Amino acid sequence: AQSVAQPEDQVNVAEGNPLTVKCTYSVSGNPYLFWYVQYPNRGLQFLLKYITGDNLVKGSYGFEAEFNKSQTSFHLKKPSALVSDSALYFCAVPMDSSYKLIFGSGTRLLVRP
Amino acid sequence: NAGVTQTPKFRVLKTGQSMTLLCAQDMNHEYMYWYRQDPGMGLRLIHYSVGEGTTAKGEVPDGYNVSRLKKQNFLLGLESAAPSQTSVYFCASSGPRGGLTGTDTQYFGPGTRLTVL
């Protein structure tokens, strides 16, 4: 069965420092992986996805994610964090290669000034 | 383009009351979904639809019913609300856009915060 895990409930980082939000996956077949962000009192917004090709995927708001097949990871990164990046981040994978998504439990990112 | 909209934004119910949540999308998407979000549990799929007139159960369907009479609308009903249904409910929609199955991006509404007393 497909699944994703986000091992950290919360990540704290100072503004201007690089940030990483971790995600590991377990899938059979080709892994399609997604990152979504949820700002306070808002719905989820799509950040980026990996389908195939280049292991480094670039997305919205300066975020990128690195697909690592050997470590079964898809960590979200940003070279320089902003206070406005503070939000809840979700990793997701399609359920059995269908159009339905399975979400991780979420990681809260706090960027302090 | 309004994207995905949800009505209402907030609602408080008493145990046993019923209500319907409305989701509308203007992107001509075939697929629509209802999720619930609870602290520490991410989003869980309640029901989904792959087209007008079709619905199917997701991960946590008990206590909910849905209908998709029009392509742009997806309704979620609670016939007899229970405190365990206190949650934030999100609607989403997606393609397909002719690509590989499982690669479509889902677009989310702003959510409905429901409290059942």
JSON list of C-alpha atoms in Angstrom, two decimals:
[
{"chain": "A", "resi": 1, "resn": "ALA", "atom": "CA", "xyz": [0.00, 0.00, 0.00]},
{"chain": "A", "resi": 2, "resn": "GLN", "atom": "CA", "xyz": [1.12, 3.53, -0.75]},
{"chain": "A", "resi": 3, "resn": "SER", "atom": "CA", "xyz": [2.07, 5.76, 2.16]},
{"chain": "A", "resi": 4, "resn": "VAL", "atom": "CA", "xyz": [4.05, 8.84, 3.10]},
{"chain": "A", "resi": 5, "resn": "ALA", "atom": "CA", "xyz": [5.58, 9.79, 6.43]},
{"chain": "A", "resi": 6, "resn": "GLN", "atom": "CA", "xyz": [6.54, 13.18, 7.77]},
{"chain": "A", "resi": 7, "resn": "PRO", "atom": "CA", "xyz": [8.78, 12.44, 10.74]},
{"chain": "A", "resi": 8, "resn": "GLU", "atom": "CA", "xyz": [8.76, 15.96, 12.20]},
{"chain": "A", "resi": 9, "resn": "ASP", "atom": "CA", "xyz": [5.68, 17.57, 13.68]},
{"chain": "A", "resi": 10, "resn": "GLN", "atom": "CA", "xyz": [7.38, 20.93, 13.71]},
{"chain": "A", "resi": 11, "resn": "VAL", "atom": "CA", "xyz": [10.44, 22.57, 12.19]},
{"chain": "A", "resi": 12, "resn": "ASN", "atom": "CA", "xyz": [11.85, 25.82, 13.53]},
{"chain": "A", "resi": 13, "resn": "VAL", "atom": "CA", "xyz": [14.23, 27.94, 11.51]},
{"chain": "A", "resi": 14, "resn": "ALA", "atom": "CA", "xyz": [15.49, 31.52, 11.59]},
{"chain": "A", "resi": 15, "resn": "GLU", "atom": "CA", "xyz": [14.63, 33.87, 8.77]},
{"chain": "A", "resi": 16, "resn": "GLY", "atom": "CA", "xyz": [17.31, 33.82, 6.10]},
{"chain": "A", "resi": 17, "resn": "ASN", "atom": "CA", "xyz": [18.49, 30.33, 6.96]},
{"chain": "A", "resi": 18, "resn": "PRO", "atom": "CA", "xyz": [17.89, 27.32, 4.71]},
{"chain": "A", "resi": 19, "resn": "LEU", "atom": "CA", "xyz": [14.97, 25.10, 5.57]},
{"chain": "A", "resi": 20, "resn": "THR", "atom": "CA", "xyz": [14.19, 21.42, 5.03]},
{"chain": "A", "resi": 21, "resn": "VAL", "atom": "CA", "xyz": [10.88, 19.66, 5.62]},
{"chain": "A", "resi": 22, "resn": "LYS", "atom": "CA", "xyz": [11.24, 15.90, 5.44]},
{"chain": "A", "resi": 23, "resn": "CYS", "atom": "CA", "xyz": [9.07, 13.33, 3.71]},
{"chain": "A", "resi": 24, "resn": "THR", "atom": "CA", "xyz": [9.66, 9.64, 3.13]},
{"chain": "A", "resi": 25, "resn": "TYR", "atom": "CA", "xyz": [7.51, 7.42, 0.98]},
{"chain": "A", "resi": 26, "resn": "SER", "atom": "CA", "xyz": [6.57, 3.82, 0.43]},
{"chain": "A", "resi": 27, "resn": "VAL", "atom": "CA", "xyz": [5.05, 3.06, -2.95]},
{"chain": "A", "resi": 28, "resn": "SER", "atom": "CA", "xyz": [4.83, 0.22, -5.41]},
{"chain": "A", "resi": 29, "resn": "GLY", "atom": "CA", "xyz": [5.48, 1.19, -8.97]},
{"chain": "A", "resi": 30, "resn": "ASN", "atom": "CA", "xyz": [6.44, 4.67, -10.13]},
{"chain": "A", "resi": 31, "resn": "PRO", "atom": "CA", "xyz": [6.35, 7.22, -7.32]},
{"chain": "A", "resi": 32, "resn": "TYR", "atom": "CA", "xyz": [4.40, 10.39, -7.98]},
{"chain": "A", "resi": 33, "resn": "LEU", "atom": "CA", "xyz": [4.93, 12.78, -5.09]},
{"chain": "A", "resi": 34, "resn": "PHE", "atom": "CA", "xyz": [3.35, 16.07, -4.12]},
{"chain": "A", "resi": 35, "resn": "TRP", "atom": "CA", "xyz": [3.90, 18.90, -1.67]},
{"chain": "A", "resi": 36, "resn": "TYR", "atom": "CA", "xyz": [1.08, 21.16, -0.52]},
{"chain": "A", "resi": 37, "resn": "VAL", "atom": "CA", "xyz": [1.12, 24.12, 1.88]},
{"chain": "A", "resi": 38, "resn": "GLN", "atom": "CA", "xyz": [-1.66, 25.30, 4.15]},
{"chain": "A", "resi": 39, "resn": "TYR", "atom": "CA", "xyz": [-1.57, 28.83, 5.51]},
{"chain": "A", "resi": 40, "resn": "PRO", "atom": "CA", "xyz": [-3.61, 29.59, 8.64]},
{"chain": "A", "resi": 41, "resn": "ASN", "atom": "CA", "xyz": [-7.36, 29.32, 8.09]},
{"chain": "A", "resi": 42, "resn": "ARG", "atom": "CA", "xyz": [-6.90, 28.55, 4.40]},
{"chain": "A", "resi": 43, "resn": "GLY", "atom": "CA", "xyz": [-7.21, 25.55, 2.12]},
{"chain": "A", "resi": 44, "resn": "LEU", "atom": "CA", "xyz": [-4.25, 23.61, 0.79]},
{"chain": "A", "resi": 45, "resn": "GLN", "atom": "CA", "xyz": [-2.24, 25.10, -2.04]},
{"chain": "A", "resi": 46, "resn": "PHE", "atom": "CA", "xyz": [-0.15, 23.08, -4.48]},
{"chain": "A", "resi": 47, "resn": "LEU", "atom": "CA", "xyz": [3.61, 23.71, -4.27]},
{"chain": "A", "resi": 48, "resn": "LEU", "atom": "CA", "xyz": [5.24, 21.15, -6.56]},
{"chain": "A", "resi": 49, "resn": "LYS", "atom": "CA", "xyz": [5.20, 17.57, -7.72]},
{"chain": "A", "resi": 50, "resn": "TYR", "atom": "CA", "xyz": [7.57, 14.90, -8.96]},
{"chain": "A", "resi": 51, "resn": "ILE", "atom": "CA", "xyz": [6.46, 12.69, -11.81]},
{"chain": "A", "resi": 52, "resn": "THR", "atom": "CA", "xyz": [9.61, 11.66, -13.62]},
{"chain": "A", "resi": 53, "resn": "GLY", "atom": "CA", "xyz": [12.90, 13.08, -14.86]},
{"chain": "A", "resi": 54, "resn": "ASP", "atom": "CA", "xyz": [15.10, 15.53, -12.96]},
{"chain": "A", "resi": 55, "resn": "ASN", "atom": "CA", "xyz": [15.40, 14.63, -9.29]},
{"chain": "A", "resi": 56, "resn": "LEU", "atom": "CA", "xyz": [15.33, 18.30, -8.28]},
{"chain": "A", "resi": 57, "resn": "VAL", "atom": "CA", "xyz": [11.86, 19.76, -8.72]},
{"chain": "A", "resi": 58, "resn": "LYS", "atom": "CA", "xyz": [11.26, 23.49, -8.53]},
{"chain": "A", "resi": 59, "resn": "GLY", "atom": "CA", "xyz": [7.94, 24.86, -7.35]},
{"chain": "A", "resi": 60, "resn": "SER", "atom": "CA", "xyz": [6.10, 27.93, -6.16]},
{"chain": "A", "resi": 61, "resn": "TYR", "atom": "CA", "xyz": [7.39, 30.60, -3.76]},
{"chain": "A", "resi": 62, "resn": "GLY", "atom": "CA", "xyz": [11.04, 29.55, -4.22]},
{"chain": "A", "resi": 63, "resn": "PHE", "atom": "CA", "xyz": [10.56, 26.03, -2.87]},
{"chain": "A", "resi": 64, "resn": "GLU", "atom": "CA", "xyz": [12.18, 22.96, -4.36]},
{"chain": "A", "resi": 65, "resn": "ALA", "atom": "CA", "xyz": [12.20, 19.28, -3.52]},
{"chain": "A", "resi": 66, "resn": "GLU", "atom": "CA", "xyz": [14.74, 16.56, -4.07]},
{"chain": "A", "resi": 67, "resn": "PHE", "atom": "CA", "xyz": [13.60, 13.11, -5.07]},
{"chain": "A", "resi": 68, "resn": "ASN", "atom": "CA", "xyz": [15.95, 10.43, -3.71]},
{"chain": "A", "resi": 69, "resn": "LYS", "atom": "CA", "xyz": [15.06, 6.94, -4.83]},
{"chain": "A", "resi": 70, "resn": "SER", "atom": "CA", "xyz": [17.68, 5.11, -2.76]},
{"chain": "A", "resi": 71, "resn": "GLN", "atom": "CA", "xyz": [16.54, 6.81, 0.45]},
{"chain": "A", "resi": 72, "resn": "THR", "atom": "CA", "xyz": [12.85, 6.85, -0.59]},
{"chain": "A", "resi": 73, "resn": "SER", "atom": "CA", "xyz": [12.67, 10.51, 0.34]},
{"chain": "A", "resi": 74, "resn": "PHE", "atom": "CA", "xyz": [11.21, 13.66, -1.14]},
{"chain": "A", "resi": 75, "resn": "HIS", "atom": "CA", "xyz": [12.37, 16.48, 1.14]},
{"chain": "A", "resi": 76, "resn": "LEU", "atom": "CA", "xyz": [11.13, 20.01, 0.64]},
{"chain": "A", "resi": 77, "resn": "LYS", "atom": "CA", "xyz": [13.77, 22.73, 0.71]},
{"chain": "A", "resi": 78, "resn": "LYS", "atom": "CA", "xyz": [14.25, 26.45, 0.42]},
{"chain": "A", "resi": 79, "resn": "PRO", "atom": "CA", "xyz": [17.64, 28.21, 0.45]},
{"chain": "A", "resi": 80, "resn": "SER", "atom": "CA", "xyz": [16.50, 31.21, 2.51]},
{"chain": "A", "resi": 81, "resn": "ALA", "atom": "CA", "xyz": [13.41, 31.07, 4.72]},
{"chain": "A", "resi": 82, "resn": "LEU", "atom": "CA", "xyz": [10.95, 33.92, 5.09]},
{"chain": "A", "resi": 83, "resn": "VAL", "atom": "CA", "xyz": [8.66, 34.58, 8.05]},
{"chain": "A", "resi": 84, "resn": "SER", "atom": "CA", "xyz": [5.78, 34.35, 5.59]},
{"chain": "A", "resi": 85, "resn": "ASP", "atom": "CA", "xyz": [6.75, 30.70, 4.89]},
{"chain": "A", "resi": 86, "resn": "SER", "atom": "CA", "xyz": [5.38, 29.79, 8.31]},
{"chain": "A", "resi": 87, "resn": "ALA", "atom": "CA", "xyz": [2.61, 27.32, 7.57]},
{"chain": "A", "resi": 88, "resn": "LEU", "atom": "CA", "xyz": [1.61, 23.66, 7.62]},
{"chain": "A", "resi": 89, "resn": "TYR", "atom": "CA", "xyz": [3.22, 21.52, 4.93]},
{"chain": "A", "resi": 90, "resn": "PHE", "atom": "CA", "xyz": [1.89, 18.23, 3.61]},
{"chain": "A", "resi": 91, "resn": "CYS", "atom": "CA", "xyz": [3.54, 15.57, 1.53]},
{"chain": "A", "resi": 92, "resn": "ALA", "atom": "CA", "xyz": [1.18, 13.37, -0.53]},
{"chain": "A", "resi": 93, "resn": "VAL", "atom": "CA", "xyz": [1.22, 10.34, -2.82]},
{"chain": "A", "resi": 94, "resn": "PRO", "atom": "CA", "xyz": [-1.50, 8.96, -5.11]},
{"chain": "A", "resi": 95, "resn": "MET", "atom": "CA", "xyz": [-3.43, 6.03, -3.70]},
{"chain": "A", "resi": 96, "resn": "ASP", "atom": "CA", "xyz": [-2.48, 2.95, -5.73]},
{"chain": "A", "resi": 97, "resn": "SER", "atom": "CA", "xyz": [-1.47, 5.13, -8.70]},
{"chain": "A", "resi": 98, "resn": "SER", "atom": "CA", "xyz": [-4.99, 6.56, -8.89]},
{"chain": "A", "resi": 99, "resn": "TYR", "atom": "CA", "xyz": [-6.24, 10.13, -8.76]},
{"chain": "A", "resi": 100, "resn": "LYS", "atom": "CA", "xyz": [-6.90, 9.91, -5.00]},
{"chain": "A", "resi": 101, "resn": "LEU", "atom": "CA", "xyz": [-4.21, 11.28, -2.69]},
{"chain": "A", "resi": 102, "resn": "ILE", "atom": "CA", "xyz": [-2.85, 9.99, 0.61]},
{"chain": "A", "resi": 103, "resn": "PHE", "atom": "CA", "xyz": [-1.51, 12.78, 2.79]},
{"chain": "A", "resi": 104, "resn": "GLY", "atom": "CA", "xyz": [1.15, 12.75, 5.44]},
{"chain": "A", "resi": 105, "resn": "SER", "atom": "CA", "xyz": [0.32, 14.02, 8.92]},
{"chain": "A", "resi": 106, "resn": "GLY", "atom": "CA", "xyz": [1.79, 17.42, 8.17]},
{"chain": "A", "resi": 107, "resn": "THR", "atom": "CA", "xyz": [4.78, 19.42, 9.43]},
{"chain": "A", "resi": 108, "resn": "ARG", "atom": "CA", "xyz": [4.37, 22.85, 10.95]},
{"chain": "A", "resi": 109, "resn": "LEU", "atom": "CA", "xyz": [7.10, 25.22, 9.85]},
{"chain": "A", "resi": 110, "resn": "LEU", "atom": "CA", "xyz": [7.83, 28.21, 12.09]},
{"chain": "A", "resi": 111, "resn": "VAL", "atom": "CA", "xyz": [10.22, 30.83, 10.76]},
{"chain": "A", "resi": 112, "resn": "ARG", "atom": "CA", "xyz": [11.29, 33.28, 13.42]},
{"chain": "A", "resi": 113, "resn": "PRO", "atom": "CA", "xyz": [12.41, 36.80, 12.55]},
{"chain": "B", "resi": 1, "resn": "ASN", "atom": "CA", "xyz": [-11.94, 32.11, -11.97]},
{"chain": "B", "resi": 2, "resn": "ALA", "atom": "CA", "xyz": [-13.16, 31.53, -8.43]},
{"chain": "B", "resi": 3, "resn": "GLY", "atom": "CA", "xyz": [-11.55, 28.06, -8.35]},
{"chain": "B", "resi": 4, "resn": "VAL", "atom": "CA", "xyz": [-13.11, 25.90, -5.63]},
{"chain": "B", "resi": 5, "resn": "THR", "atom": "CA", "xyz": [-15.60, 27.50, -3.26]},
{"chain": "B", "resi": 6, "resn": "GLN", "atom": "CA", "xyz": [-17.26, 26.07, -0.18]},
{"chain": "B", "resi": 7, "resn": "THR", "atom": "CA", "xyz": [-20.42, 27.04, 1.67]},
{"chain": "B", "resi": 8, "resn": "PRO", "atom": "CA", "xyz": [-20.73, 27.69, 4.60]},
{"chain": "B", "resi": 9, "resn": "LYS", "atom": "CA", "xyz": [-17.40, 28.69, 6.15]},
{"chain": "B", "resi": 10, "resn": "PHE", "atom": "CA", "xyz": [-18.45, 27.92, 9.71]},
{"chain": "B", "resi": 11, "resn": "ARG", "atom": "CA", "xyz": [-21.28, 25.95, 11.28]},
{"chain": "B", "resi": 12, "resn": "VAL", "atom": "CA", "xyz": [-22.25, 24.78, 14.74]},
{"chain": "B", "resi": 13, "resn": "LEU", "atom": "CA", "xyz": [-24.66, 21.86, 15.05]},
{"chain": "B", "resi": 14, "resn": "LYS", "atom": "CA", "xyz": [-26.23, 19.99, 17.89]},
{"chain": "B", "resi": 15, "resn": "THR", "atom": "CA", "xyz": [-25.92, 16.22, 18.03]},
{"chain": "B", "resi": 16, "resn": "GLY", "atom": "CA", "xyz": [-28.50, 14.63, 15.77]},
{"chain": "B", "resi": 17, "resn": "GLN", "atom": "CA", "xyz": [-29.01, 17.62, 13.50]},
{"chain": "B", "resi": 18, "resn": "SER", "atom": "CA", "xyz": [-28.43, 17.39, 9.78]},
{"chain": "B", "resi": 19, "resn": "MET", "atom": "CA", "xyz": [-26.72, 19.67, 7.31]},
{"chain": "B", "resi": 20, "resn": "THR", "atom": "CA", "xyz": [-25.32, 19.86, 3.80]},
{"chain": "B", "resi": 21, "resn": "LEU", "atom": "CA", "xyz": [-22.00, 21.32, 2.76]},
{"chain": "B", "resi": 22, "resn": "LEU", "atom": "CA", "xyz": [-21.79, 22.68, -0.75]},
{"chain": "B", "resi": 23, "resn": "CYS", "atom": "CA", "xyz": [-18.72, 22.64, -2.96]},
{"chain": "B", "resi": 24, "resn": "ALA", "atom": "CA", "xyz": [-18.54, 24.32, -6.34]},
{"chain": "B", "resi": 25, "resn": "GLN", "atom": "CA", "xyz": [-15.75, 24.45, -8.92]},
{"chain": "B", "resi": 26, "resn": "ASP", "atom": "CA", "xyz": [-15.50, 26.44, -12.12]},
{"chain": "B", "resi": 27, "resn": "MET", "atom": "CA", "xyz": [-12.50, 24.66, -13.68]},
{"chain": "B", "resi": 28, "resn": "ASN", "atom": "CA", "xyz": [-14.52, 22.01, -15.53]},
{"chain": "B", "resi": 29, "resn": "HIS", "atom": "CA", "xyz": [-12.83, 19.28, -13.50]},
{"chain": "B", "resi": 30, "resn": "GLU", "atom": "CA", "xyz": [-14.14, 15.76, -13.68]},
{"chain": "B", "resi": 31, "resn": "TYR", "atom": "CA", "xyz": [-12.98, 14.61, -10.26]},
{"chain": "B", "resi": 32, "resn": "MET", "atom": "CA", "xyz": [-14.11, 16.02, -6.94]},
{"chain": "B", "resi": 33, "resn": "TYR", "atom": "CA", "xyz": [-13.27, 15.04, -3.37]},
{"chain": "B", "resi": 34, "resn": "TRP", "atom": "CA", "xyz": [-14.33, 15.64, 0.20]},
{"chain": "B", "resi": 35, "resn": "TYR", "atom": "CA", "xyz": [-11.71, 15.46, 2.96]},
{"chain": "B", "resi": 36, "resn": "ARG", "atom": "CA", "xyz": [-11.74, 16.02, 6.66]},
{"chain": "B", "resi": 37, "resn": "GLN", "atom": "CA", "xyz": [-8.78, 17.44, 8.54]},
{"chain": "B", "resi": 38, "resn": "ASP", "atom": "CA", "xyz": [-8.15, 16.59, 12.16]},
{"chain": "B", "resi": 39, "resn": "PRO", "atom": "CA", "xyz": [-5.13, 17.61, 14.25]},
{"chain": "B", "resi": 40, "resn": "GLY", "atom": "CA", "xyz": [-2.14, 15.31, 13.76]},
{"chain": "B", "resi": 41, "resn": "MET", "atom": "CA", "xyz": [-3.94, 13.18, 11.17]},
{"chain": "B", "resi": 42, "resn": "GLY", "atom": "CA", "xyz": [-3.46, 15.07, 7.96]},
{"chain": "B", "resi": 43, "resn": "LEU", "atom": "CA", "xyz": [-6.34, 14.93, 5.50]},
{"chain": "B", "resi": 44, "resn": "ARG", "atom": "CA", "xyz": [-8.51, 11.86, 5.14]},
{"chain": "B", "resi": 45, "resn": "LEU", "atom": "CA", "xyz": [-10.69, 11.19, 2.13]},
{"chain": "B", "resi": 46, "resn": "ILE", "atom": "CA", "xyz": [-14.41, 10.86, 2.93]},
{"chain": "B", "resi": 47, "resn": "HIS", "atom": "CA", "xyz": [-16.01, 10.44, -0.51]},
{"chain": "B", "resi": 48, "resn": "TYR", "atom": "CA", "xyz": [-15.09, 11.26, -4.05]},
{"chain": "B", "resi": 49, "resn": "SER", "atom": "CA", "xyz": [-16.60, 11.48, -7.50]},
{"chain": "B", "resi": 50, "resn": "VAL", "atom": "CA", "xyz": [-15.14, 10.72, -10.90]},
{"chain": "B", "resi": 51, "resn": "GLY", "atom": "CA", "xyz": [-17.86, 12.47, -12.84]},
{"chain": "B", "resi": 52, "resn": "GLU", "atom": "CA", "xyz": [-21.40, 13.83, -12.84]},
{"chain": "B", "resi": 53, "resn": "GLY", "atom": "CA", "xyz": [-23.81, 11.34, -11.33]},
{"chain": "B", "resi": 54, "resn": "THR", "atom": "CA", "xyz": [-21.10, 9.15, -9.78]},
{"chain": "B", "resi": 55, "resn": "THR", "atom": "CA", "xyz": [-19.85, 8.89, -6.21]},
{"chain": "B", "resi": 56, "resn": "ALA", "atom": "CA", "xyz": [-17.64, 6.47, -4.28]},
{"chain": "B", "resi": 57, "resn": "LYS", "atom": "CA", "xyz": [-16.47, 5.88, -0.74]},
{"chain": "B", "resi": 58, "resn": "GLY", "atom": "CA", "xyz": [-13.11, 7.02, 0.49]},
{"chain": "B", "resi": 59, "resn": "GLU", "atom": "CA", "xyz": [-11.18, 6.20, 3.62]},
{"chain": "B", "resi": 60, "resn": "VAL", "atom": "CA", "xyz": [-13.69, 7.42, 6.24]},
{"chain": "B", "resi": 61, "resn": "PRO", "atom": "CA", "xyz": [-17.19, 7.44, 4.68]},
{"chain": "B", "resi": 62, "resn": "ASP", "atom": "CA", "xyz": [-19.33, 6.42, 7.66]},
{"chain": "B", "resi": 63, "resn": "GLY", "atom": "CA", "xyz": [-21.89, 9.01, 8.73]},
{"chain": "B", "resi": 64, "resn": "TYR", "atom": "CA", "xyz": [-21.66, 10.98, 5.47]},
{"chain": "B", "resi": 65, "resn": "ASN", "atom": "CA", "xyz": [-23.46, 10.94, 2.14]},
{"chain": "B", "resi": 66, "resn": "VAL", "atom": "CA", "xyz": [-22.65, 12.77, -1.07]},
{"chain": "B", "resi": 67, "resn": "SER", "atom": "CA", "xyz": [-24.25, 13.70, -4.36]},
{"chain": "B", "resi": 68, "resn": "ARG", "atom": "CA", "xyz": [-22.92, 14.99, -7.69]},
{"chain": "B", "resi": 69, "resn": "LEU", "atom": "CA", "xyz": [-25.98, 15.98, -9.67]},
{"chain": "B", "resi": 70, "resn": "LYS", "atom": "CA", "xyz": [-24.09, 18.63, -11.64]},
{"chain": "B", "resi": 71, "resn": "LYS", "atom": "CA", "xyz": [-20.50, 18.46, -12.79]},
{"chain": "B", "resi": 72, "resn": "GLN", "atom": "CA", "xyz": [-19.53, 21.65, -11.00]},
{"chain": "B", "resi": 73, "resn": "ASN", "atom": "CA", "xyz": [-21.13, 20.81, -7.63]},
{"chain": "B", "resi": 74, "resn": "PHE", "atom": "CA", "xyz": [-20.37, 18.20, -5.00]},
{"chain": "B", "resi": 75, "resn": "LEU", "atom": "CA", "xyz": [-22.52, 18.07, -1.87]},
{"chain": "B", "resi": 76, "resn": "LEU", "atom": "CA", "xyz": [-21.58, 16.48, 1.44]},
{"chain": "B", "resi": 77, "resn": "GLY", "atom": "CA", "xyz": [-24.40, 15.59, 3.81]},
{"chain": "B", "resi": 78, "resn": "LEU", "atom": "CA", "xyz": [-24.48, 14.71, 7.47]},
{"chain": "B", "resi": 79, "resn": "GLU", "atom": "CA", "xyz": [-27.82, 13.06, 8.28]},
{"chain": "B", "resi": 80, "resn": "SER", "atom": "CA", "xyz": [-27.38, 12.87, 12.06]},
{"chain": "B", "resi": 81, "resn": "ALA", "atom": "CA", "xyz": [-24.36, 14.79, 13.27]},
{"chain": "B", "resi": 82, "resn": "ALA", "atom": "CA", "xyz": [-22.14, 13.39, 16.02]},
{"chain": "B", "resi": 83, "resn": "PRO", "atom": "CA", "xyz": [-19.41, 15.10, 18.07]},
{"chain": "B", "resi": 84, "resn": "SER", "atom": "CA", "xyz": [-16.84, 12.86, 16.32]},
{"chain": "B", "resi": 85, "resn": "GLN", "atom": "CA", "xyz": [-17.67, 14.75, 13.11]},
{"chain": "B", "resi": 86, "resn": "THR", "atom": "CA", "xyz": [-16.30, 17.98, 14.54]},
{"chain": "B", "resi": 87, "resn": "SER", "atom": "CA", "xyz": [-13.60, 18.80, 12.03]},
{"chain": "B", "resi": 88, "resn": "VAL", "atom": "CA", "xyz": [-12.53, 21.03, 9.18]},
{"chain": "B", "resi": 89, "resn": "TYR", "atom": "CA", "xyz": [-13.91, 19.86, 5.85]},
{"chain": "B", "resi": 90, "resn": "PHE", "atom": "CA", "xyz": [-12.17, 20.51, 2.57]},
{"chain": "B", "resi": 91, "resn": "CYS", "atom": "CA", "xyz": [-13.41, 20.02, -0.94]},
{"chain": "B", "resi": 92, "resn": "ALA", "atom": "CA", "xyz": [-11.00, 19.57, -3.84]},
{"chain": "B", "resi": 93, "resn": "SER", "atom": "CA", "xyz": [-11.18, 19.00, -7.57]},
{"chain": "B", "resi": 94, "resn": "SER", "atom": "CA", "xyz": [-8.83, 17.76, -10.28]},
{"chain": "B", "resi": 95, "resn": "GLY", "atom": "CA", "xyz": [-8.52, 17.00, -14.02]},
{"chain": "B", "resi": 96, "resn": "PRO", "atom": "CA", "xyz": [-7.98, 14.62, -15.66]},
{"chain": "B", "resi": 97, "resn": "ARG", "atom": "CA", "xyz": [-5.83, 16.42, -18.17]},
{"chain": "B", "resi": 98, "resn": "GLY", "atom": "CA", "xyz": [-4.85, 13.39, -20.21]},
{"chain": "B", "resi": 99, "resn": "GLY", "atom": "CA", "xyz": [-1.59, 12.72, -18.42]},
{"chain": "B", "resi": 100, "resn": "LEU", "atom": "CA", "xyz": [-0.50, 9.74, -16.36]},
{"chain": "B", "resi": 101, "resn": "THR", "atom": "CA", "xyz": [-3.03, 8.57, -13.79]},
{"chain": "B", "resi": 102, "resn": "GLY", "atom": "CA", "xyz": [-2.12, 9.96, -10.41]},
{"chain": "B", "resi": 103, "resn": "THR", "atom": "CA", "xyz": [-0.26, 13.01, -11.66]},
{"chain": "B", "resi": 104, "resn": "ASP", "atom": "CA", "xyz": [-3.07, 15.58, -11.66]},
{"chain": "B", "resi": 105, "resn": "THR", "atom": "CA", "xyz": [-2.90, 18.42, -9.18]},
{"chain": "B", "resi": 106, "resn": "GLN", "atom": "CA", "xyz": [-5.80, 18.78, -6.80]},
{"chain": "B", "resi": 107, "resn": "TYR", "atom": "CA", "xyz": [-7.18, 22.25, -6.09]},
{"chain": "B", "resi": 108, "resn": "PHE", "atom": "CA", "xyz": [-8.68, 22.92, -2.70]},
{"chain": "B", "resi": 109, "resn": "GLY", "atom": "CA", "xyz": [-11.43, 25.10, -1.36]},
{"chain": "B", "resi": 110, "resn": "PRO", "atom": "CA", "xyz": [-10.99, 27.28, 1.74]},
{"chain": "B", "resi": 111, "resn": "GLY", "atom": "CA", "xyz": [-12.66, 24.81, 4.08]},
{"chain": "B", "resi": 112, "resn": "THR", "atom": "CA", "xyz": [-15.70, 24.59, 6.37]},
{"chain": "B", "resi": 113, "resn": "ARG", "atom": "CA", "xyz": [-15.15, 24.49, 10.11]},
{"chain": "B", "resi": 114, "resn": "LEU", "atom": "CA", "xyz": [-17.88, 22.34, 11.68]},
{"chain": "B", "resi": 115, "resn": "THR", "atom": "CA", "xyz": [-18.47, 21.95, 15.39]},
{"chain": "B", "resi": 116, "resn": "VAL", "atom": "CA", "xyz": [-20.95, 19.39, 16.69]},
{"chain": "B", "resi": 117, "resn": "LEU", "atom": "CA", "xyz": [-22.00, 19.90, 20.29]}
]
